[in-house]
mmCIF file of C-alpha atoms in Angstrom:
data_model
loop_
_atom_site.group_PDB
_atom_site.id
_atom_site.type_symbol
_atom_site.label_atom_id
_atom_site.label_comp_id
_atom_site.label_asym_id
_atom_site.label_seq_id
_atom_site.Cartn_x
_atom_site.Cartn_y
_atom_site.Cartn_z
ATOM 1 C CA MET A 269 12.170 -71.353 -49.222
ATOM 2 C CA SER A 270 11.414 -69.681 -52.566
ATOM 3 C CA ALA A 271 14.913 -68.201 -52.673
ATOM 4 C CA ARG A 272 16.252 -71.719 -53.190
ATOM 5 C CA LEU A 273 14.966 -71.760 -56.790
ATOM 6 C CA ILE A 274 17.098 -68.920 -58.093
ATOM 7 C CA ASP A 275 19.361 -69.863 -60.979
ATOM 8 C CA SER A 276 22.911 -68.684 -61.641
ATOM 9 C CA PHE A 277 21.564 -65.667 -63.583
ATOM 10 C CA GLN A 278 19.481 -64.524 -60.578
ATOM 11 C CA ARG A 279 16.166 -65.544 -62.140
ATOM 12 C CA ARG A 280 13.561 -66.785 -59.692
ATOM 13 C CA ILE A 281 11.958 -69.995 -60.976
ATOM 14 C CA ASP A 282 8.375 -70.103 -59.760
ATOM 15 C CA TYR A 283 6.538 -71.650 -62.726
ATOM 16 C CA LEU A 284 6.413 -75.334 -63.716
ATOM 17 C CA ARG A 285 4.805 -76.727 -66.864
ATOM 18 C CA VAL A 286 3.947 -80.438 -66.678
ATOM 19 C CA SER A 287 3.178 -82.655 -69.667
ATOM 20 C CA VAL A 288 0.622 -85.281 -68.648
ATOM 21 C CA THR A 289 0.764 -86.952 -72.082
ATOM 22 C CA ASP A 290 2.678 -86.532 -75.330
ATOM 23 C CA ARG A 291 -0.324 -87.825 -77.327
ATOM 24 C CA CYS A 292 -2.567 -85.447 -79.254
ATOM 25 C CA ASP A 293 -5.678 -85.767 -81.396
ATOM 26 C CA LEU A 294 -4.437 -83.037 -83.772
ATOM 27 C CA ARG A 295 -1.340 -82.788 -85.965
ATOM 28 C CA CYS A 296 -0.631 -79.068 -86.067
ATOM 29 C CA THR A 297 1.904 -78.351 -88.775
ATOM 30 C CA TYR A 298 4.340 -76.532 -86.462
ATOM 31 C CA CYS A 299 4.197 -79.141 -83.687
ATOM 32 C CA MET A 300 3.982 -82.759 -84.799
ATOM 33 C CA PRO A 301 4.372 -84.354 -88.258
ATOM 34 C CA LYS A 302 1.621 -86.418 -89.845
ATOM 35 C CA GLY A 303 2.098 -90.098 -89.196
ATOM 36 C CA PHE A 304 4.343 -89.504 -86.186
ATOM 37 C CA LYS A 305 4.555 -92.638 -84.032
ATOM 38 C CA GLY A 306 7.495 -91.898 -81.736
ATOM 39 C CA PHE A 307 5.413 -91.434 -78.602
ATOM 40 C CA GLU A 308 6.643 -92.272 -75.125
ATOM 41 C CA GLU A 309 5.581 -95.734 -73.945
ATOM 42 C CA PRO A 310 2.677 -95.434 -71.468
ATOM 43 C CA ALA A 311 4.688 -97.602 -69.058
ATOM 44 C CA HIS A 312 7.138 -94.675 -68.801
ATOM 45 C CA TRP A 313 4.483 -92.034 -68.138
ATOM 46 C CA MET A 314 4.425 -90.563 -64.680
ATOM 47 C CA ARG A 315 1.483 -91.848 -62.686
ATOM 48 C CA HIS A 316 -0.767 -89.285 -61.037
ATOM 49 C CA ASP A 317 0.737 -89.932 -57.624
ATOM 50 C CA GLU A 318 4.246 -89.542 -59.074
ATOM 51 C CA MET A 319 3.333 -86.234 -60.685
ATOM 52 C CA THR A 320 1.798 -85.015 -57.444
ATOM 53 C CA ARG A 321 4.918 -86.031 -55.541
ATOM 54 C CA LEU A 322 7.332 -84.286 -57.906
ATOM 55 C CA ILE A 323 5.175 -81.171 -58.227
ATOM 56 C CA GLY A 324 4.945 -81.086 -54.427
ATOM 57 C CA LEU A 325 8.736 -80.963 -54.226
ATOM 58 C CA PHE A 326 8.757 -78.007 -56.623
ATOM 59 C CA THR A 327 6.103 -76.127 -54.664
ATOM 60 C CA SER A 328 8.037 -76.740 -51.438
ATOM 61 C CA LEU A 329 10.966 -75.004 -53.145
ATOM 62 C CA GLY A 330 8.974 -71.941 -54.194
ATOM 63 C CA VAL A 331 7.083 -72.834 -57.397
ATOM 64 C CA ARG A 332 3.747 -71.037 -57.207
ATOM 65 C CA LYS A 333 2.294 -71.646 -60.699
ATOM 66 C CA VAL A 334 1.736 -75.002 -62.400
ATOM 67 C CA ARG A 335 0.333 -75.573 -65.883
ATOM 68 C CA LEU A 336 -0.816 -79.002 -67.090
ATOM 69 C CA THR A 337 0.028 -79.446 -70.760
ATOM 70 C CA GLY A 338 0.640 -82.120 -73.389
ATOM 71 C CA GLY A 339 0.352 -83.166 -76.178
ATOM 72 C CA GLU A 340 -3.319 -82.741 -75.411
ATOM 73 C CA PRO A 341 -3.818 -83.040 -71.634
ATOM 74 C CA LEU A 342 -7.557 -83.726 -71.860
ATOM 75 C CA LEU A 343 -6.704 -87.079 -73.448
ATOM 76 C CA ARG A 344 -5.140 -88.237 -70.156
ATOM 77 C CA ARG A 345 -7.633 -90.120 -68.024
ATOM 78 C CA GLY A 346 -8.364 -88.696 -64.611
ATOM 79 C CA LEU A 347 -7.033 -85.220 -65.318
ATOM 80 C CA SER A 348 -9.646 -83.576 -63.096
ATOM 81 C CA GLU A 349 -8.744 -85.913 -60.234
ATOM 82 C CA LEU A 350 -5.064 -85.040 -60.698
ATOM 83 C CA ALA A 351 -5.940 -81.339 -60.682
ATOM 84 C CA ARG A 352 -7.923 -81.751 -57.482
ATOM 85 C CA SER A 353 -4.961 -83.396 -55.741
ATOM 86 C CA LEU A 354 -2.606 -80.653 -56.930
ATOM 87 C CA THR A 355 -4.811 -77.884 -55.560
ATOM 88 C CA GLN A 356 -4.194 -79.339 -52.098
ATOM 89 C CA LEU A 357 -0.434 -78.744 -52.314
ATOM 90 C CA PRO A 358 0.760 -76.042 -49.886
ATOM 91 C CA GLY A 359 2.092 -72.994 -51.684
ATOM 92 C CA LEU A 360 0.461 -73.601 -55.071
ATOM 93 C CA ASP A 361 -1.324 -70.365 -55.975
ATOM 94 C CA ASP A 362 -2.260 -70.945 -59.615
ATOM 95 C CA LEU A 363 -3.176 -74.152 -61.507
ATOM 96 C CA SER A 364 -3.944 -73.848 -65.207
ATOM 97 C CA VAL A 365 -4.422 -76.099 -68.243
ATOM 98 C CA SER A 366 -3.372 -75.676 -71.873
ATOM 99 C CA SER A 367 -5.587 -77.461 -74.390
ATOM 100 C CA ASN A 368 -6.446 -77.555 -78.077
ATOM 101 C CA GLY A 369 -10.101 -77.405 -77.034
ATOM 102 C CA THR A 370 -11.423 -80.391 -78.982
ATOM 103 C CA GLN A 371 -12.462 -82.206 -75.786
ATOM 104 C CA LEU A 372 -13.160 -79.133 -73.698
ATOM 105 C CA ALA A 373 -16.957 -79.086 -73.868
ATOM 106 C CA ARG A 374 -17.230 -82.193 -71.663
ATOM 107 C CA HIS A 375 -14.230 -81.441 -69.453
ATOM 108 C CA ALA A 376 -14.660 -77.732 -68.673
ATOM 109 C CA GLY A 377 -17.102 -78.299 -65.798
ATOM 110 C CA PRO A 378 -15.086 -81.014 -64.030
ATOM 111 C CA LEU A 379 -11.882 -78.979 -64.397
ATOM 112 C CA LYS A 380 -13.542 -75.931 -62.870
ATOM 113 C CA GLU A 381 -14.940 -77.995 -60.016
ATOM 114 C CA ALA A 382 -11.494 -79.528 -59.433
ATOM 115 C CA GLY A 383 -10.007 -76.089 -58.821
ATOM 116 C CA VAL A 384 -8.301 -75.256 -62.110
ATOM 117 C CA HIS A 385 -7.964 -71.467 -62.209
ATOM 118 C CA ARG A 386 -7.289 -70.674 -65.870
ATOM 119 C CA LEU A 387 -7.396 -72.095 -69.399
ATOM 120 C CA ASN A 388 -5.192 -71.455 -72.436
ATOM 121 C CA ILE A 389 -6.768 -72.703 -75.662
ATOM 122 C CA SER A 390 -4.892 -73.120 -78.932
ATOM 123 C CA LEU A 391 -6.845 -71.572 -81.807
ATOM 124 C CA ASP A 392 -4.936 -70.711 -84.974
ATOM 125 C CA SER A 393 -7.830 -69.847 -87.281
ATOM 126 C CA LEU A 394 -11.554 -69.164 -87.326
ATOM 127 C CA ASP A 395 -11.775 -70.331 -90.931
ATOM 128 C CA ARG A 396 -12.869 -73.961 -91.069
ATOM 129 C CA ASP A 397 -10.692 -74.896 -94.045
ATOM 130 C CA CYS A 398 -7.619 -73.094 -92.731
ATOM 131 C CA PHE A 399 -8.101 -74.680 -89.304
ATOM 132 C CA ALA A 400 -8.266 -78.132 -90.891
ATOM 133 C CA ARG A 401 -5.112 -77.513 -92.941
ATOM 134 C CA ILE A 402 -3.155 -76.464 -89.854
ATOM 135 C CA THR A 403 -4.430 -79.129 -87.454
ATOM 136 C CA GLY A 404 -5.148 -82.038 -89.790
ATOM 137 C CA ARG A 405 -8.777 -82.272 -88.602
ATOM 138 C CA ASP A 406 -12.063 -80.590 -89.426
ATOM 139 C CA CYS A 407 -13.084 -79.910 -85.817
ATOM 140 C CA LEU A 408 -13.231 -76.123 -85.411
ATOM 141 C CA ALA A 409 -16.859 -76.421 -84.266
ATOM 142 C CA ASP A 410 -15.789 -78.659 -81.375
ATOM 143 C CA VAL A 411 -13.261 -76.069 -80.194
ATOM 144 C CA LEU A 412 -15.804 -73.251 -80.364
ATOM 145 C CA ASP A 413 -18.290 -75.405 -78.417
ATOM 146 C CA GLY A 414 -15.596 -75.969 -75.808
ATOM 147 C CA LEU A 415 -14.951 -72.245 -75.484
ATOM 148 C CA ARG A 416 -18.659 -71.575 -74.980
ATOM 149 C CA GLU A 417 -18.863 -74.231 -72.269
ATOM 150 C CA ALA A 418 -15.732 -72.940 -70.544
ATOM 151 C CA ARG A 419 -17.271 -69.480 -70.330
ATOM 152 C CA ALA A 420 -20.572 -70.922 -69.140
ATOM 153 C CA VAL A 421 -18.958 -72.720 -66.190
ATOM 154 C CA GLY A 422 -17.124 -69.564 -65.140
ATOM 155 C CA PHE A 423 -13.605 -69.652 -66.550
ATOM 156 C CA ALA A 424 -12.370 -66.069 -66.956
ATOM 157 C CA PRO A 425 -10.221 -64.829 -68.448
ATOM 158 C CA ILE A 426 -9.702 -67.427 -71.168
ATOM 159 C CA LYS A 427 -6.541 -67.062 -73.240
ATOM 160 C CA LEU A 428 -6.439 -67.951 -76.913
ATOM 161 C CA ASN A 429 -3.031 -68.877 -78.313
ATOM 162 C CA MET A 430 -2.587 -68.281 -82.048
ATOM 163 C CA VAL A 431 0.656 -69.395 -83.677
ATOM 164 C CA VAL A 432 1.040 -67.009 -86.613
ATOM 165 C CA GLN A 433 2.628 -68.392 -89.780
ATOM 166 C CA ALA A 434 3.327 -66.411 -92.919
ATOM 167 C CA ASP A 435 1.328 -67.631 -95.946
ATOM 168 C CA VAL A 436 -0.792 -69.856 -93.662
ATOM 169 C CA ASN A 437 -2.925 -67.825 -91.255
ATOM 170 C CA LEU A 438 -1.429 -64.332 -91.198
ATOM 171 C CA ASP A 439 -4.535 -63.026 -92.967
ATOM 172 C CA GLU A 440 -6.638 -64.483 -90.120
ATOM 173 C CA VAL A 441 -5.116 -62.301 -87.412
ATOM 174 C CA LYS A 442 -7.457 -59.332 -87.735
ATOM 175 C CA ARG A 443 -10.491 -61.608 -87.672
ATOM 176 C CA MET A 444 -9.136 -63.265 -84.540
ATOM 177 C CA VAL A 445 -8.595 -59.893 -82.856
ATOM 178 C CA ALA A 446 -12.184 -58.897 -83.611
ATOM 179 C CA PHE A 447 -13.411 -62.248 -82.244
ATOM 180 C CA ALA A 448 -11.430 -61.815 -79.028
ATOM 181 C CA ILE A 449 -12.736 -58.275 -78.529
ATOM 182 C CA GLU A 450 -16.318 -59.436 -79.116
ATOM 183 C CA GLN A 451 -16.014 -62.420 -76.746
ATOM 184 C CA GLY A 452 -13.778 -60.815 -74.117
ATOM 185 C CA PHE A 453 -10.942 -63.289 -74.584
ATOM 186 C CA VAL A 454 -7.236 -62.656 -74.134
ATOM 187 C CA LEU A 455 -5.578 -63.222 -77.515
ATOM 188 C CA ARG A 456 -1.886 -64.077 -77.651
ATOM 189 C CA LEU A 457 -0.081 -64.142 -80.983
ATOM 190 C CA ILE A 458 2.926 -66.471 -80.945
ATOM 191 C CA GLU A 459 5.951 -66.793 -83.209
ATOM 192 C CA PRO A 460 6.686 -70.438 -84.169
ATOM 193 C CA MET A 461 9.922 -71.813 -82.750
ATOM 194 C CA PRO A 462 12.377 -74.198 -84.468
ATOM 195 C CA VAL A 463 11.609 -77.086 -82.123
ATOM 196 C CA GLY A 464 11.826 -80.291 -84.181
ATOM 197 C CA GLU A 465 11.687 -80.470 -87.952
ATOM 198 C CA THR A 466 8.080 -79.274 -88.047
ATOM 199 C CA GLY A 467 8.920 -76.140 -86.088
ATOM 200 C CA ARG A 468 11.850 -75.360 -88.381
ATOM 201 C CA ALA A 469 9.606 -75.730 -91.422
ATOM 202 C CA SER A 470 7.186 -73.067 -90.152
ATOM 203 C CA LYS A 471 7.776 -69.553 -91.457
ATOM 204 C CA GLY A 472 7.099 -67.004 -88.765
ATOM 205 C CA VAL A 473 6.282 -63.306 -88.693
ATOM 206 C CA ASP A 474 7.863 -60.505 -86.633
ATOM 207 C CA LEU A 475 5.055 -60.111 -84.123
ATOM 208 C CA SER A 476 6.671 -57.217 -82.271
ATOM 209 C CA ARG A 477 5.762 -54.891 -85.123
ATOM 210 C CA LEU A 478 2.451 -56.571 -85.867
ATOM 211 C CA GLY A 479 1.307 -56.299 -82.255
ATOM 212 C CA GLU A 480 2.079 -52.600 -82.121
ATOM 213 C CA ALA A 481 0.221 -52.016 -85.408
ATOM 214 C CA LEU A 482 -2.848 -53.932 -84.214
ATOM 215 C CA ALA A 483 -2.847 -52.035 -80.916
ATOM 216 C CA ARG A 484 -2.868 -48.707 -82.761
ATOM 217 C CA GLU A 485 -5.599 -49.874 -85.143
ATOM 218 C CA HIS A 486 -7.915 -50.985 -82.337
ATOM 219 C CA GLY A 487 -7.068 -48.251 -79.839
ATOM 220 C CA LEU A 488 -5.527 -50.685 -77.366
ATOM 221 C CA LEU A 489 -3.472 -49.383 -74.467
ATOM 222 C CA PRO A 490 -0.185 -50.811 -73.179
ATOM 223 C CA GLN A 491 -0.860 -53.136 -70.252
ATOM 224 C CA VAL A 492 1.698 -53.292 -67.444
ATOM 225 C CA MET A 493 2.115 -56.810 -66.079
ATOM 226 C CA GLY A 494 3.884 -57.793 -62.886
ATOM 227 C CA GLN A 495 7.409 -59.165 -62.932
ATOM 228 C CA GLY A 496 7.442 -62.854 -63.784
ATOM 229 C CA ALA A 497 3.935 -62.666 -65.284
ATOM 230 C CA GLY A 498 5.080 -64.462 -68.433
ATOM 231 C CA PRO A 499 6.712 -63.867 -71.802
ATOM 232 C CA ALA A 500 3.880 -61.958 -73.478
ATOM 233 C CA ARG A 501 3.742 -58.178 -73.935
ATOM 234 C CA TYR A 502 0.157 -56.943 -73.701
ATOM 235 C CA TRP A 503 -2.213 -54.196 -74.813
ATOM 236 C CA CYS A 504 -5.821 -53.946 -73.654
ATOM 237 C CA THR A 505 -9.095 -52.191 -74.360
ATOM 238 C CA ALA A 506 -9.870 -49.124 -72.257
ATOM 239 C CA ASP A 507 -12.371 -51.096 -70.155
ATOM 240 C CA GLY A 508 -9.941 -54.000 -69.705
ATOM 241 C CA GLY A 509 -12.414 -56.389 -71.322
ATOM 242 C CA MET A 510 -9.972 -57.743 -73.907
ATOM 243 C CA SER A 511 -6.197 -58.064 -74.013
ATOM 244 C CA LEU A 512 -3.867 -58.641 -76.946
ATOM 245 C CA GLY A 513 -0.445 -60.127 -76.320
ATOM 246 C CA VAL A 514 2.534 -61.106 -78.435
ATOM 247 C CA ILE A 515 5.052 -63.822 -77.586
ATOM 248 C CA THR A 516 8.226 -63.218 -79.568
ATOM 249 C CA PRO A 517 10.898 -65.859 -78.904
ATOM 250 C CA MET A 518 12.461 -65.221 -82.320
ATOM 251 C CA SER A 519 12.236 -61.486 -82.997
ATOM 252 C CA GLN A 520 12.660 -60.291 -79.402
ATOM 253 C CA HIS A 521 13.492 -63.070 -76.949
ATOM 254 C CA PHE A 522 12.566 -62.820 -73.270
ATOM 255 C CA CYS A 523 15.138 -65.180 -71.763
ATOM 256 C CA ALA A 524 16.434 -62.627 -69.233
ATOM 257 C CA ALA A 525 13.078 -62.840 -67.434
ATOM 258 C CA CYS A 526 12.513 -66.594 -67.831
ATOM 259 C CA ASN A 527 10.862 -68.000 -64.711
ATOM 260 C CA ARG A 528 9.951 -71.529 -65.824
ATOM 261 C CA VAL A 529 11.046 -75.107 -66.316
ATOM 262 C CA ARG A 530 9.202 -78.106 -67.770
ATOM 263 C CA LEU A 531 8.516 -81.718 -66.818
ATOM 264 C CA GLY A 532 8.039 -84.149 -69.701
ATOM 265 C CA VAL A 533 5.485 -86.941 -69.465
ATOM 266 C CA ASP A 534 8.227 -89.352 -68.330
ATOM 267 C CA GLY A 535 9.382 -86.992 -65.605
ATOM 268 C CA THR A 536 12.368 -85.537 -67.454
ATOM 269 C CA LEU A 537 13.058 -82.001 -66.248
ATOM 270 C CA TYR A 538 13.773 -79.713 -69.214
ATOM 271 C CA LEU A 539 15.555 -76.560 -68.137
ATOM 272 C CA CYS A 540 15.153 -74.585 -71.392
ATOM 273 C CA LEU A 541 12.842 -75.059 -74.361
ATOM 274 C CA GLY A 542 15.674 -74.227 -76.738
ATOM 275 C CA GLN A 543 18.487 -76.237 -75.126
ATOM 276 C CA ASN A 544 19.076 -79.917 -74.394
ATOM 277 C CA ASP A 545 19.896 -79.577 -70.673
ATOM 278 C CA GLN A 546 17.752 -81.994 -68.661
ATOM 279 C CA VAL A 547 17.490 -83.945 -65.402
ATOM 280 C CA PRO A 548 15.943 -87.485 -65.343
ATOM 281 C CA LEU A 549 13.734 -86.931 -62.290
ATOM 282 C CA GLY A 550 11.166 -89.493 -63.402
ATOM 283 C CA GLN A 551 13.739 -92.242 -63.810
ATOM 284 C CA MET A 552 15.273 -91.342 -60.460
ATOM 285 C CA LEU A 553 11.856 -91.554 -58.829
ATOM 286 C CA ARG A 554 11.133 -94.950 -60.402
ATOM 287 C CA ASP A 555 14.554 -96.176 -59.271
ATOM 288 C CA GLY A 556 13.584 -95.441 -55.680
ATOM 289 C CA ALA A 557 15.117 -92.020 -54.987
ATOM 290 C CA ASP A 558 13.842 -90.404 -51.817
ATOM 291 C CA ASP A 559 12.550 -86.826 -51.614
ATOM 292 C CA ALA A 560 15.860 -85.461 -50.352
ATOM 293 C CA THR A 561 17.713 -86.932 -53.348
ATOM 294 C CA LEU A 562 15.110 -85.649 -55.801
ATOM 295 C CA THR A 563 15.219 -82.211 -54.191
ATOM 296 C CA GLN A 564 18.991 -82.038 -54.621
ATOM 297 C CA ALA A 565 18.598 -83.045 -58.263
ATOM 298 C CA ILE A 566 16.049 -80.254 -58.793
ATOM 299 C CA LEU A 567 18.341 -77.702 -57.164
ATOM 300 C CA GLY A 568 21.266 -78.897 -59.271
ATOM 301 C CA GLY A 569 19.176 -78.585 -62.411
ATOM 302 C CA ILE A 570 18.054 -75.047 -61.600
ATOM 303 C CA ALA A 571 21.670 -74.074 -60.924
ATOM 304 C CA ALA A 572 22.564 -75.346 -64.404
ATOM 305 C CA LYS A 573 19.655 -73.659 -66.236
ATOM 306 C CA PRO A 574 21.066 -72.081 -69.431
ATOM 307 C CA GLU A 575 21.080 -68.329 -69.842
ATOM 308 C CA ARG A 576 19.101 -68.351 -73.094
ATOM 309 C CA HIS A 577 17.953 -70.327 -76.090
ATOM 310 C CA GLU A 578 19.861 -70.263 -79.371
ATOM 311 C CA PHE A 579 16.960 -70.594 -81.789
ATOM 312 C CA ASN A 580 18.399 -67.986 -84.135
ATOM 313 C CA GLU A 581 22.048 -69.076 -83.901
ATOM 314 C CA ARG A 582 21.544 -72.868 -83.864
ATOM 315 C CA PRO A 583 18.021 -73.706 -85.067
ATOM 316 C CA GLN A 584 18.938 -77.318 -85.848
ATOM 317 C CA GLN A 585 19.935 -78.382 -82.353
ATOM 318 C CA ILE A 586 16.505 -79.247 -80.882
ATOM 319 C CA VAL A 587 15.343 -82.429 -82.587
ATOM 320 C CA ARG A 588 12.536 -83.313 -80.140
ATOM 321 C CA PHE A 589 9.065 -82.115 -81.049
ATOM 322 C CA MET A 590 7.179 -79.576 -78.949
ATOM 323 C CA SER A 591 4.720 -82.235 -77.771
ATOM 324 C CA GLN A 592 7.618 -84.253 -76.307
ATOM 325 C CA THR A 593 8.832 -81.332 -74.196
ATOM 326 C CA GLY A 594 5.552 -80.311 -72.670
ATOM 327 C CA GLY A 595 3.981 -77.309 -74.362
#
C-alpha cells in the first residue's frame, strides 16, 4: 500500500506532521509576532478522534512516521491520551513530538508512557537574556528542567533545534555545540524561512559552511543517514554520542528528497511548507465525508504536491505564520 503515496516526482511520502494547536506560550521572533491574535477558533480544531481517524488513513496509505507539533503541542489537553491512541494504529513505526520545552518537565513522563518515541526541543540560546529576547519570555530554566526530566524518563536521543539568526544568536552556536556534546544531545542548526512576515524579517546564515567549519573544529565525522531520514545533514563524534546537523532550506534546499506533508490544526493538508497548495480534509470530515472520499482526497493532494518551495524566488508568497502550518 505504501506505493500509493508516491507523488508525481517519484518521492515516497511516509512522514506526516500534525499540528494539534496553533497556540503557543512563546512569541519567537521568527515564528509569531507579538500581540498576534489570529488563532484558529477552537471550534474548528480537529478533535482527538478526528485526528486519529485522519492519521489512520495516512498510515493505511504508507505513512510510517508522525510528529505532533503546534504552536506548542503540550498546551493541548489530553496530548498523552492522543499519543496512546495513535501508537495503536497499524503501520505507524515512529511517533514523535516537537516542543518548546516550557511545559516538558511535567509532560515528559506521560508522553514516554504513552509510547512517544522521540522529542525535538526548540532551544535557540543558552543565554538567559538572549533567550528572552528571542522568545518573549524569561523561561530558559523551565526548558532546561524539561530536558533533564526527558532524559531521566528515558528519551534518547533528544534533538535540539536551534534557529540561527545573524546578529541575534550566531555567537551562541559554539556554546550550544559544547552543551550538546557534554549532554549527548543531537543539535540541529536551522536556517530561518520566509514564512509569514516574522520569518521574512529574520536574517539567516549560510549553515552549510558553518556546519562544515564546526565539524572540523570539533573533530566530527560525516554521518550517513538512510534515505528519507529527513532534511538535515549530520556529523557525529567518533563514539556516536553526539550529532550535529544543519537544515538548510535557503542555502541548499532539500526538496528533491522531501518525504512529508502537514496537517494544520483544522485538518487542512498542506502539501509544501513554501507553497499554498492545500486540501481541506478537516472540513470534508466535518461535512460527513466517508473514509473512501477522504482517501481519494489525500491521494489527489499527494499527486499535486509541488516539486519545490520558492523561498528564494518568491519570499513574499507565504503569508501564514509557521505556527498556522504546523511546525
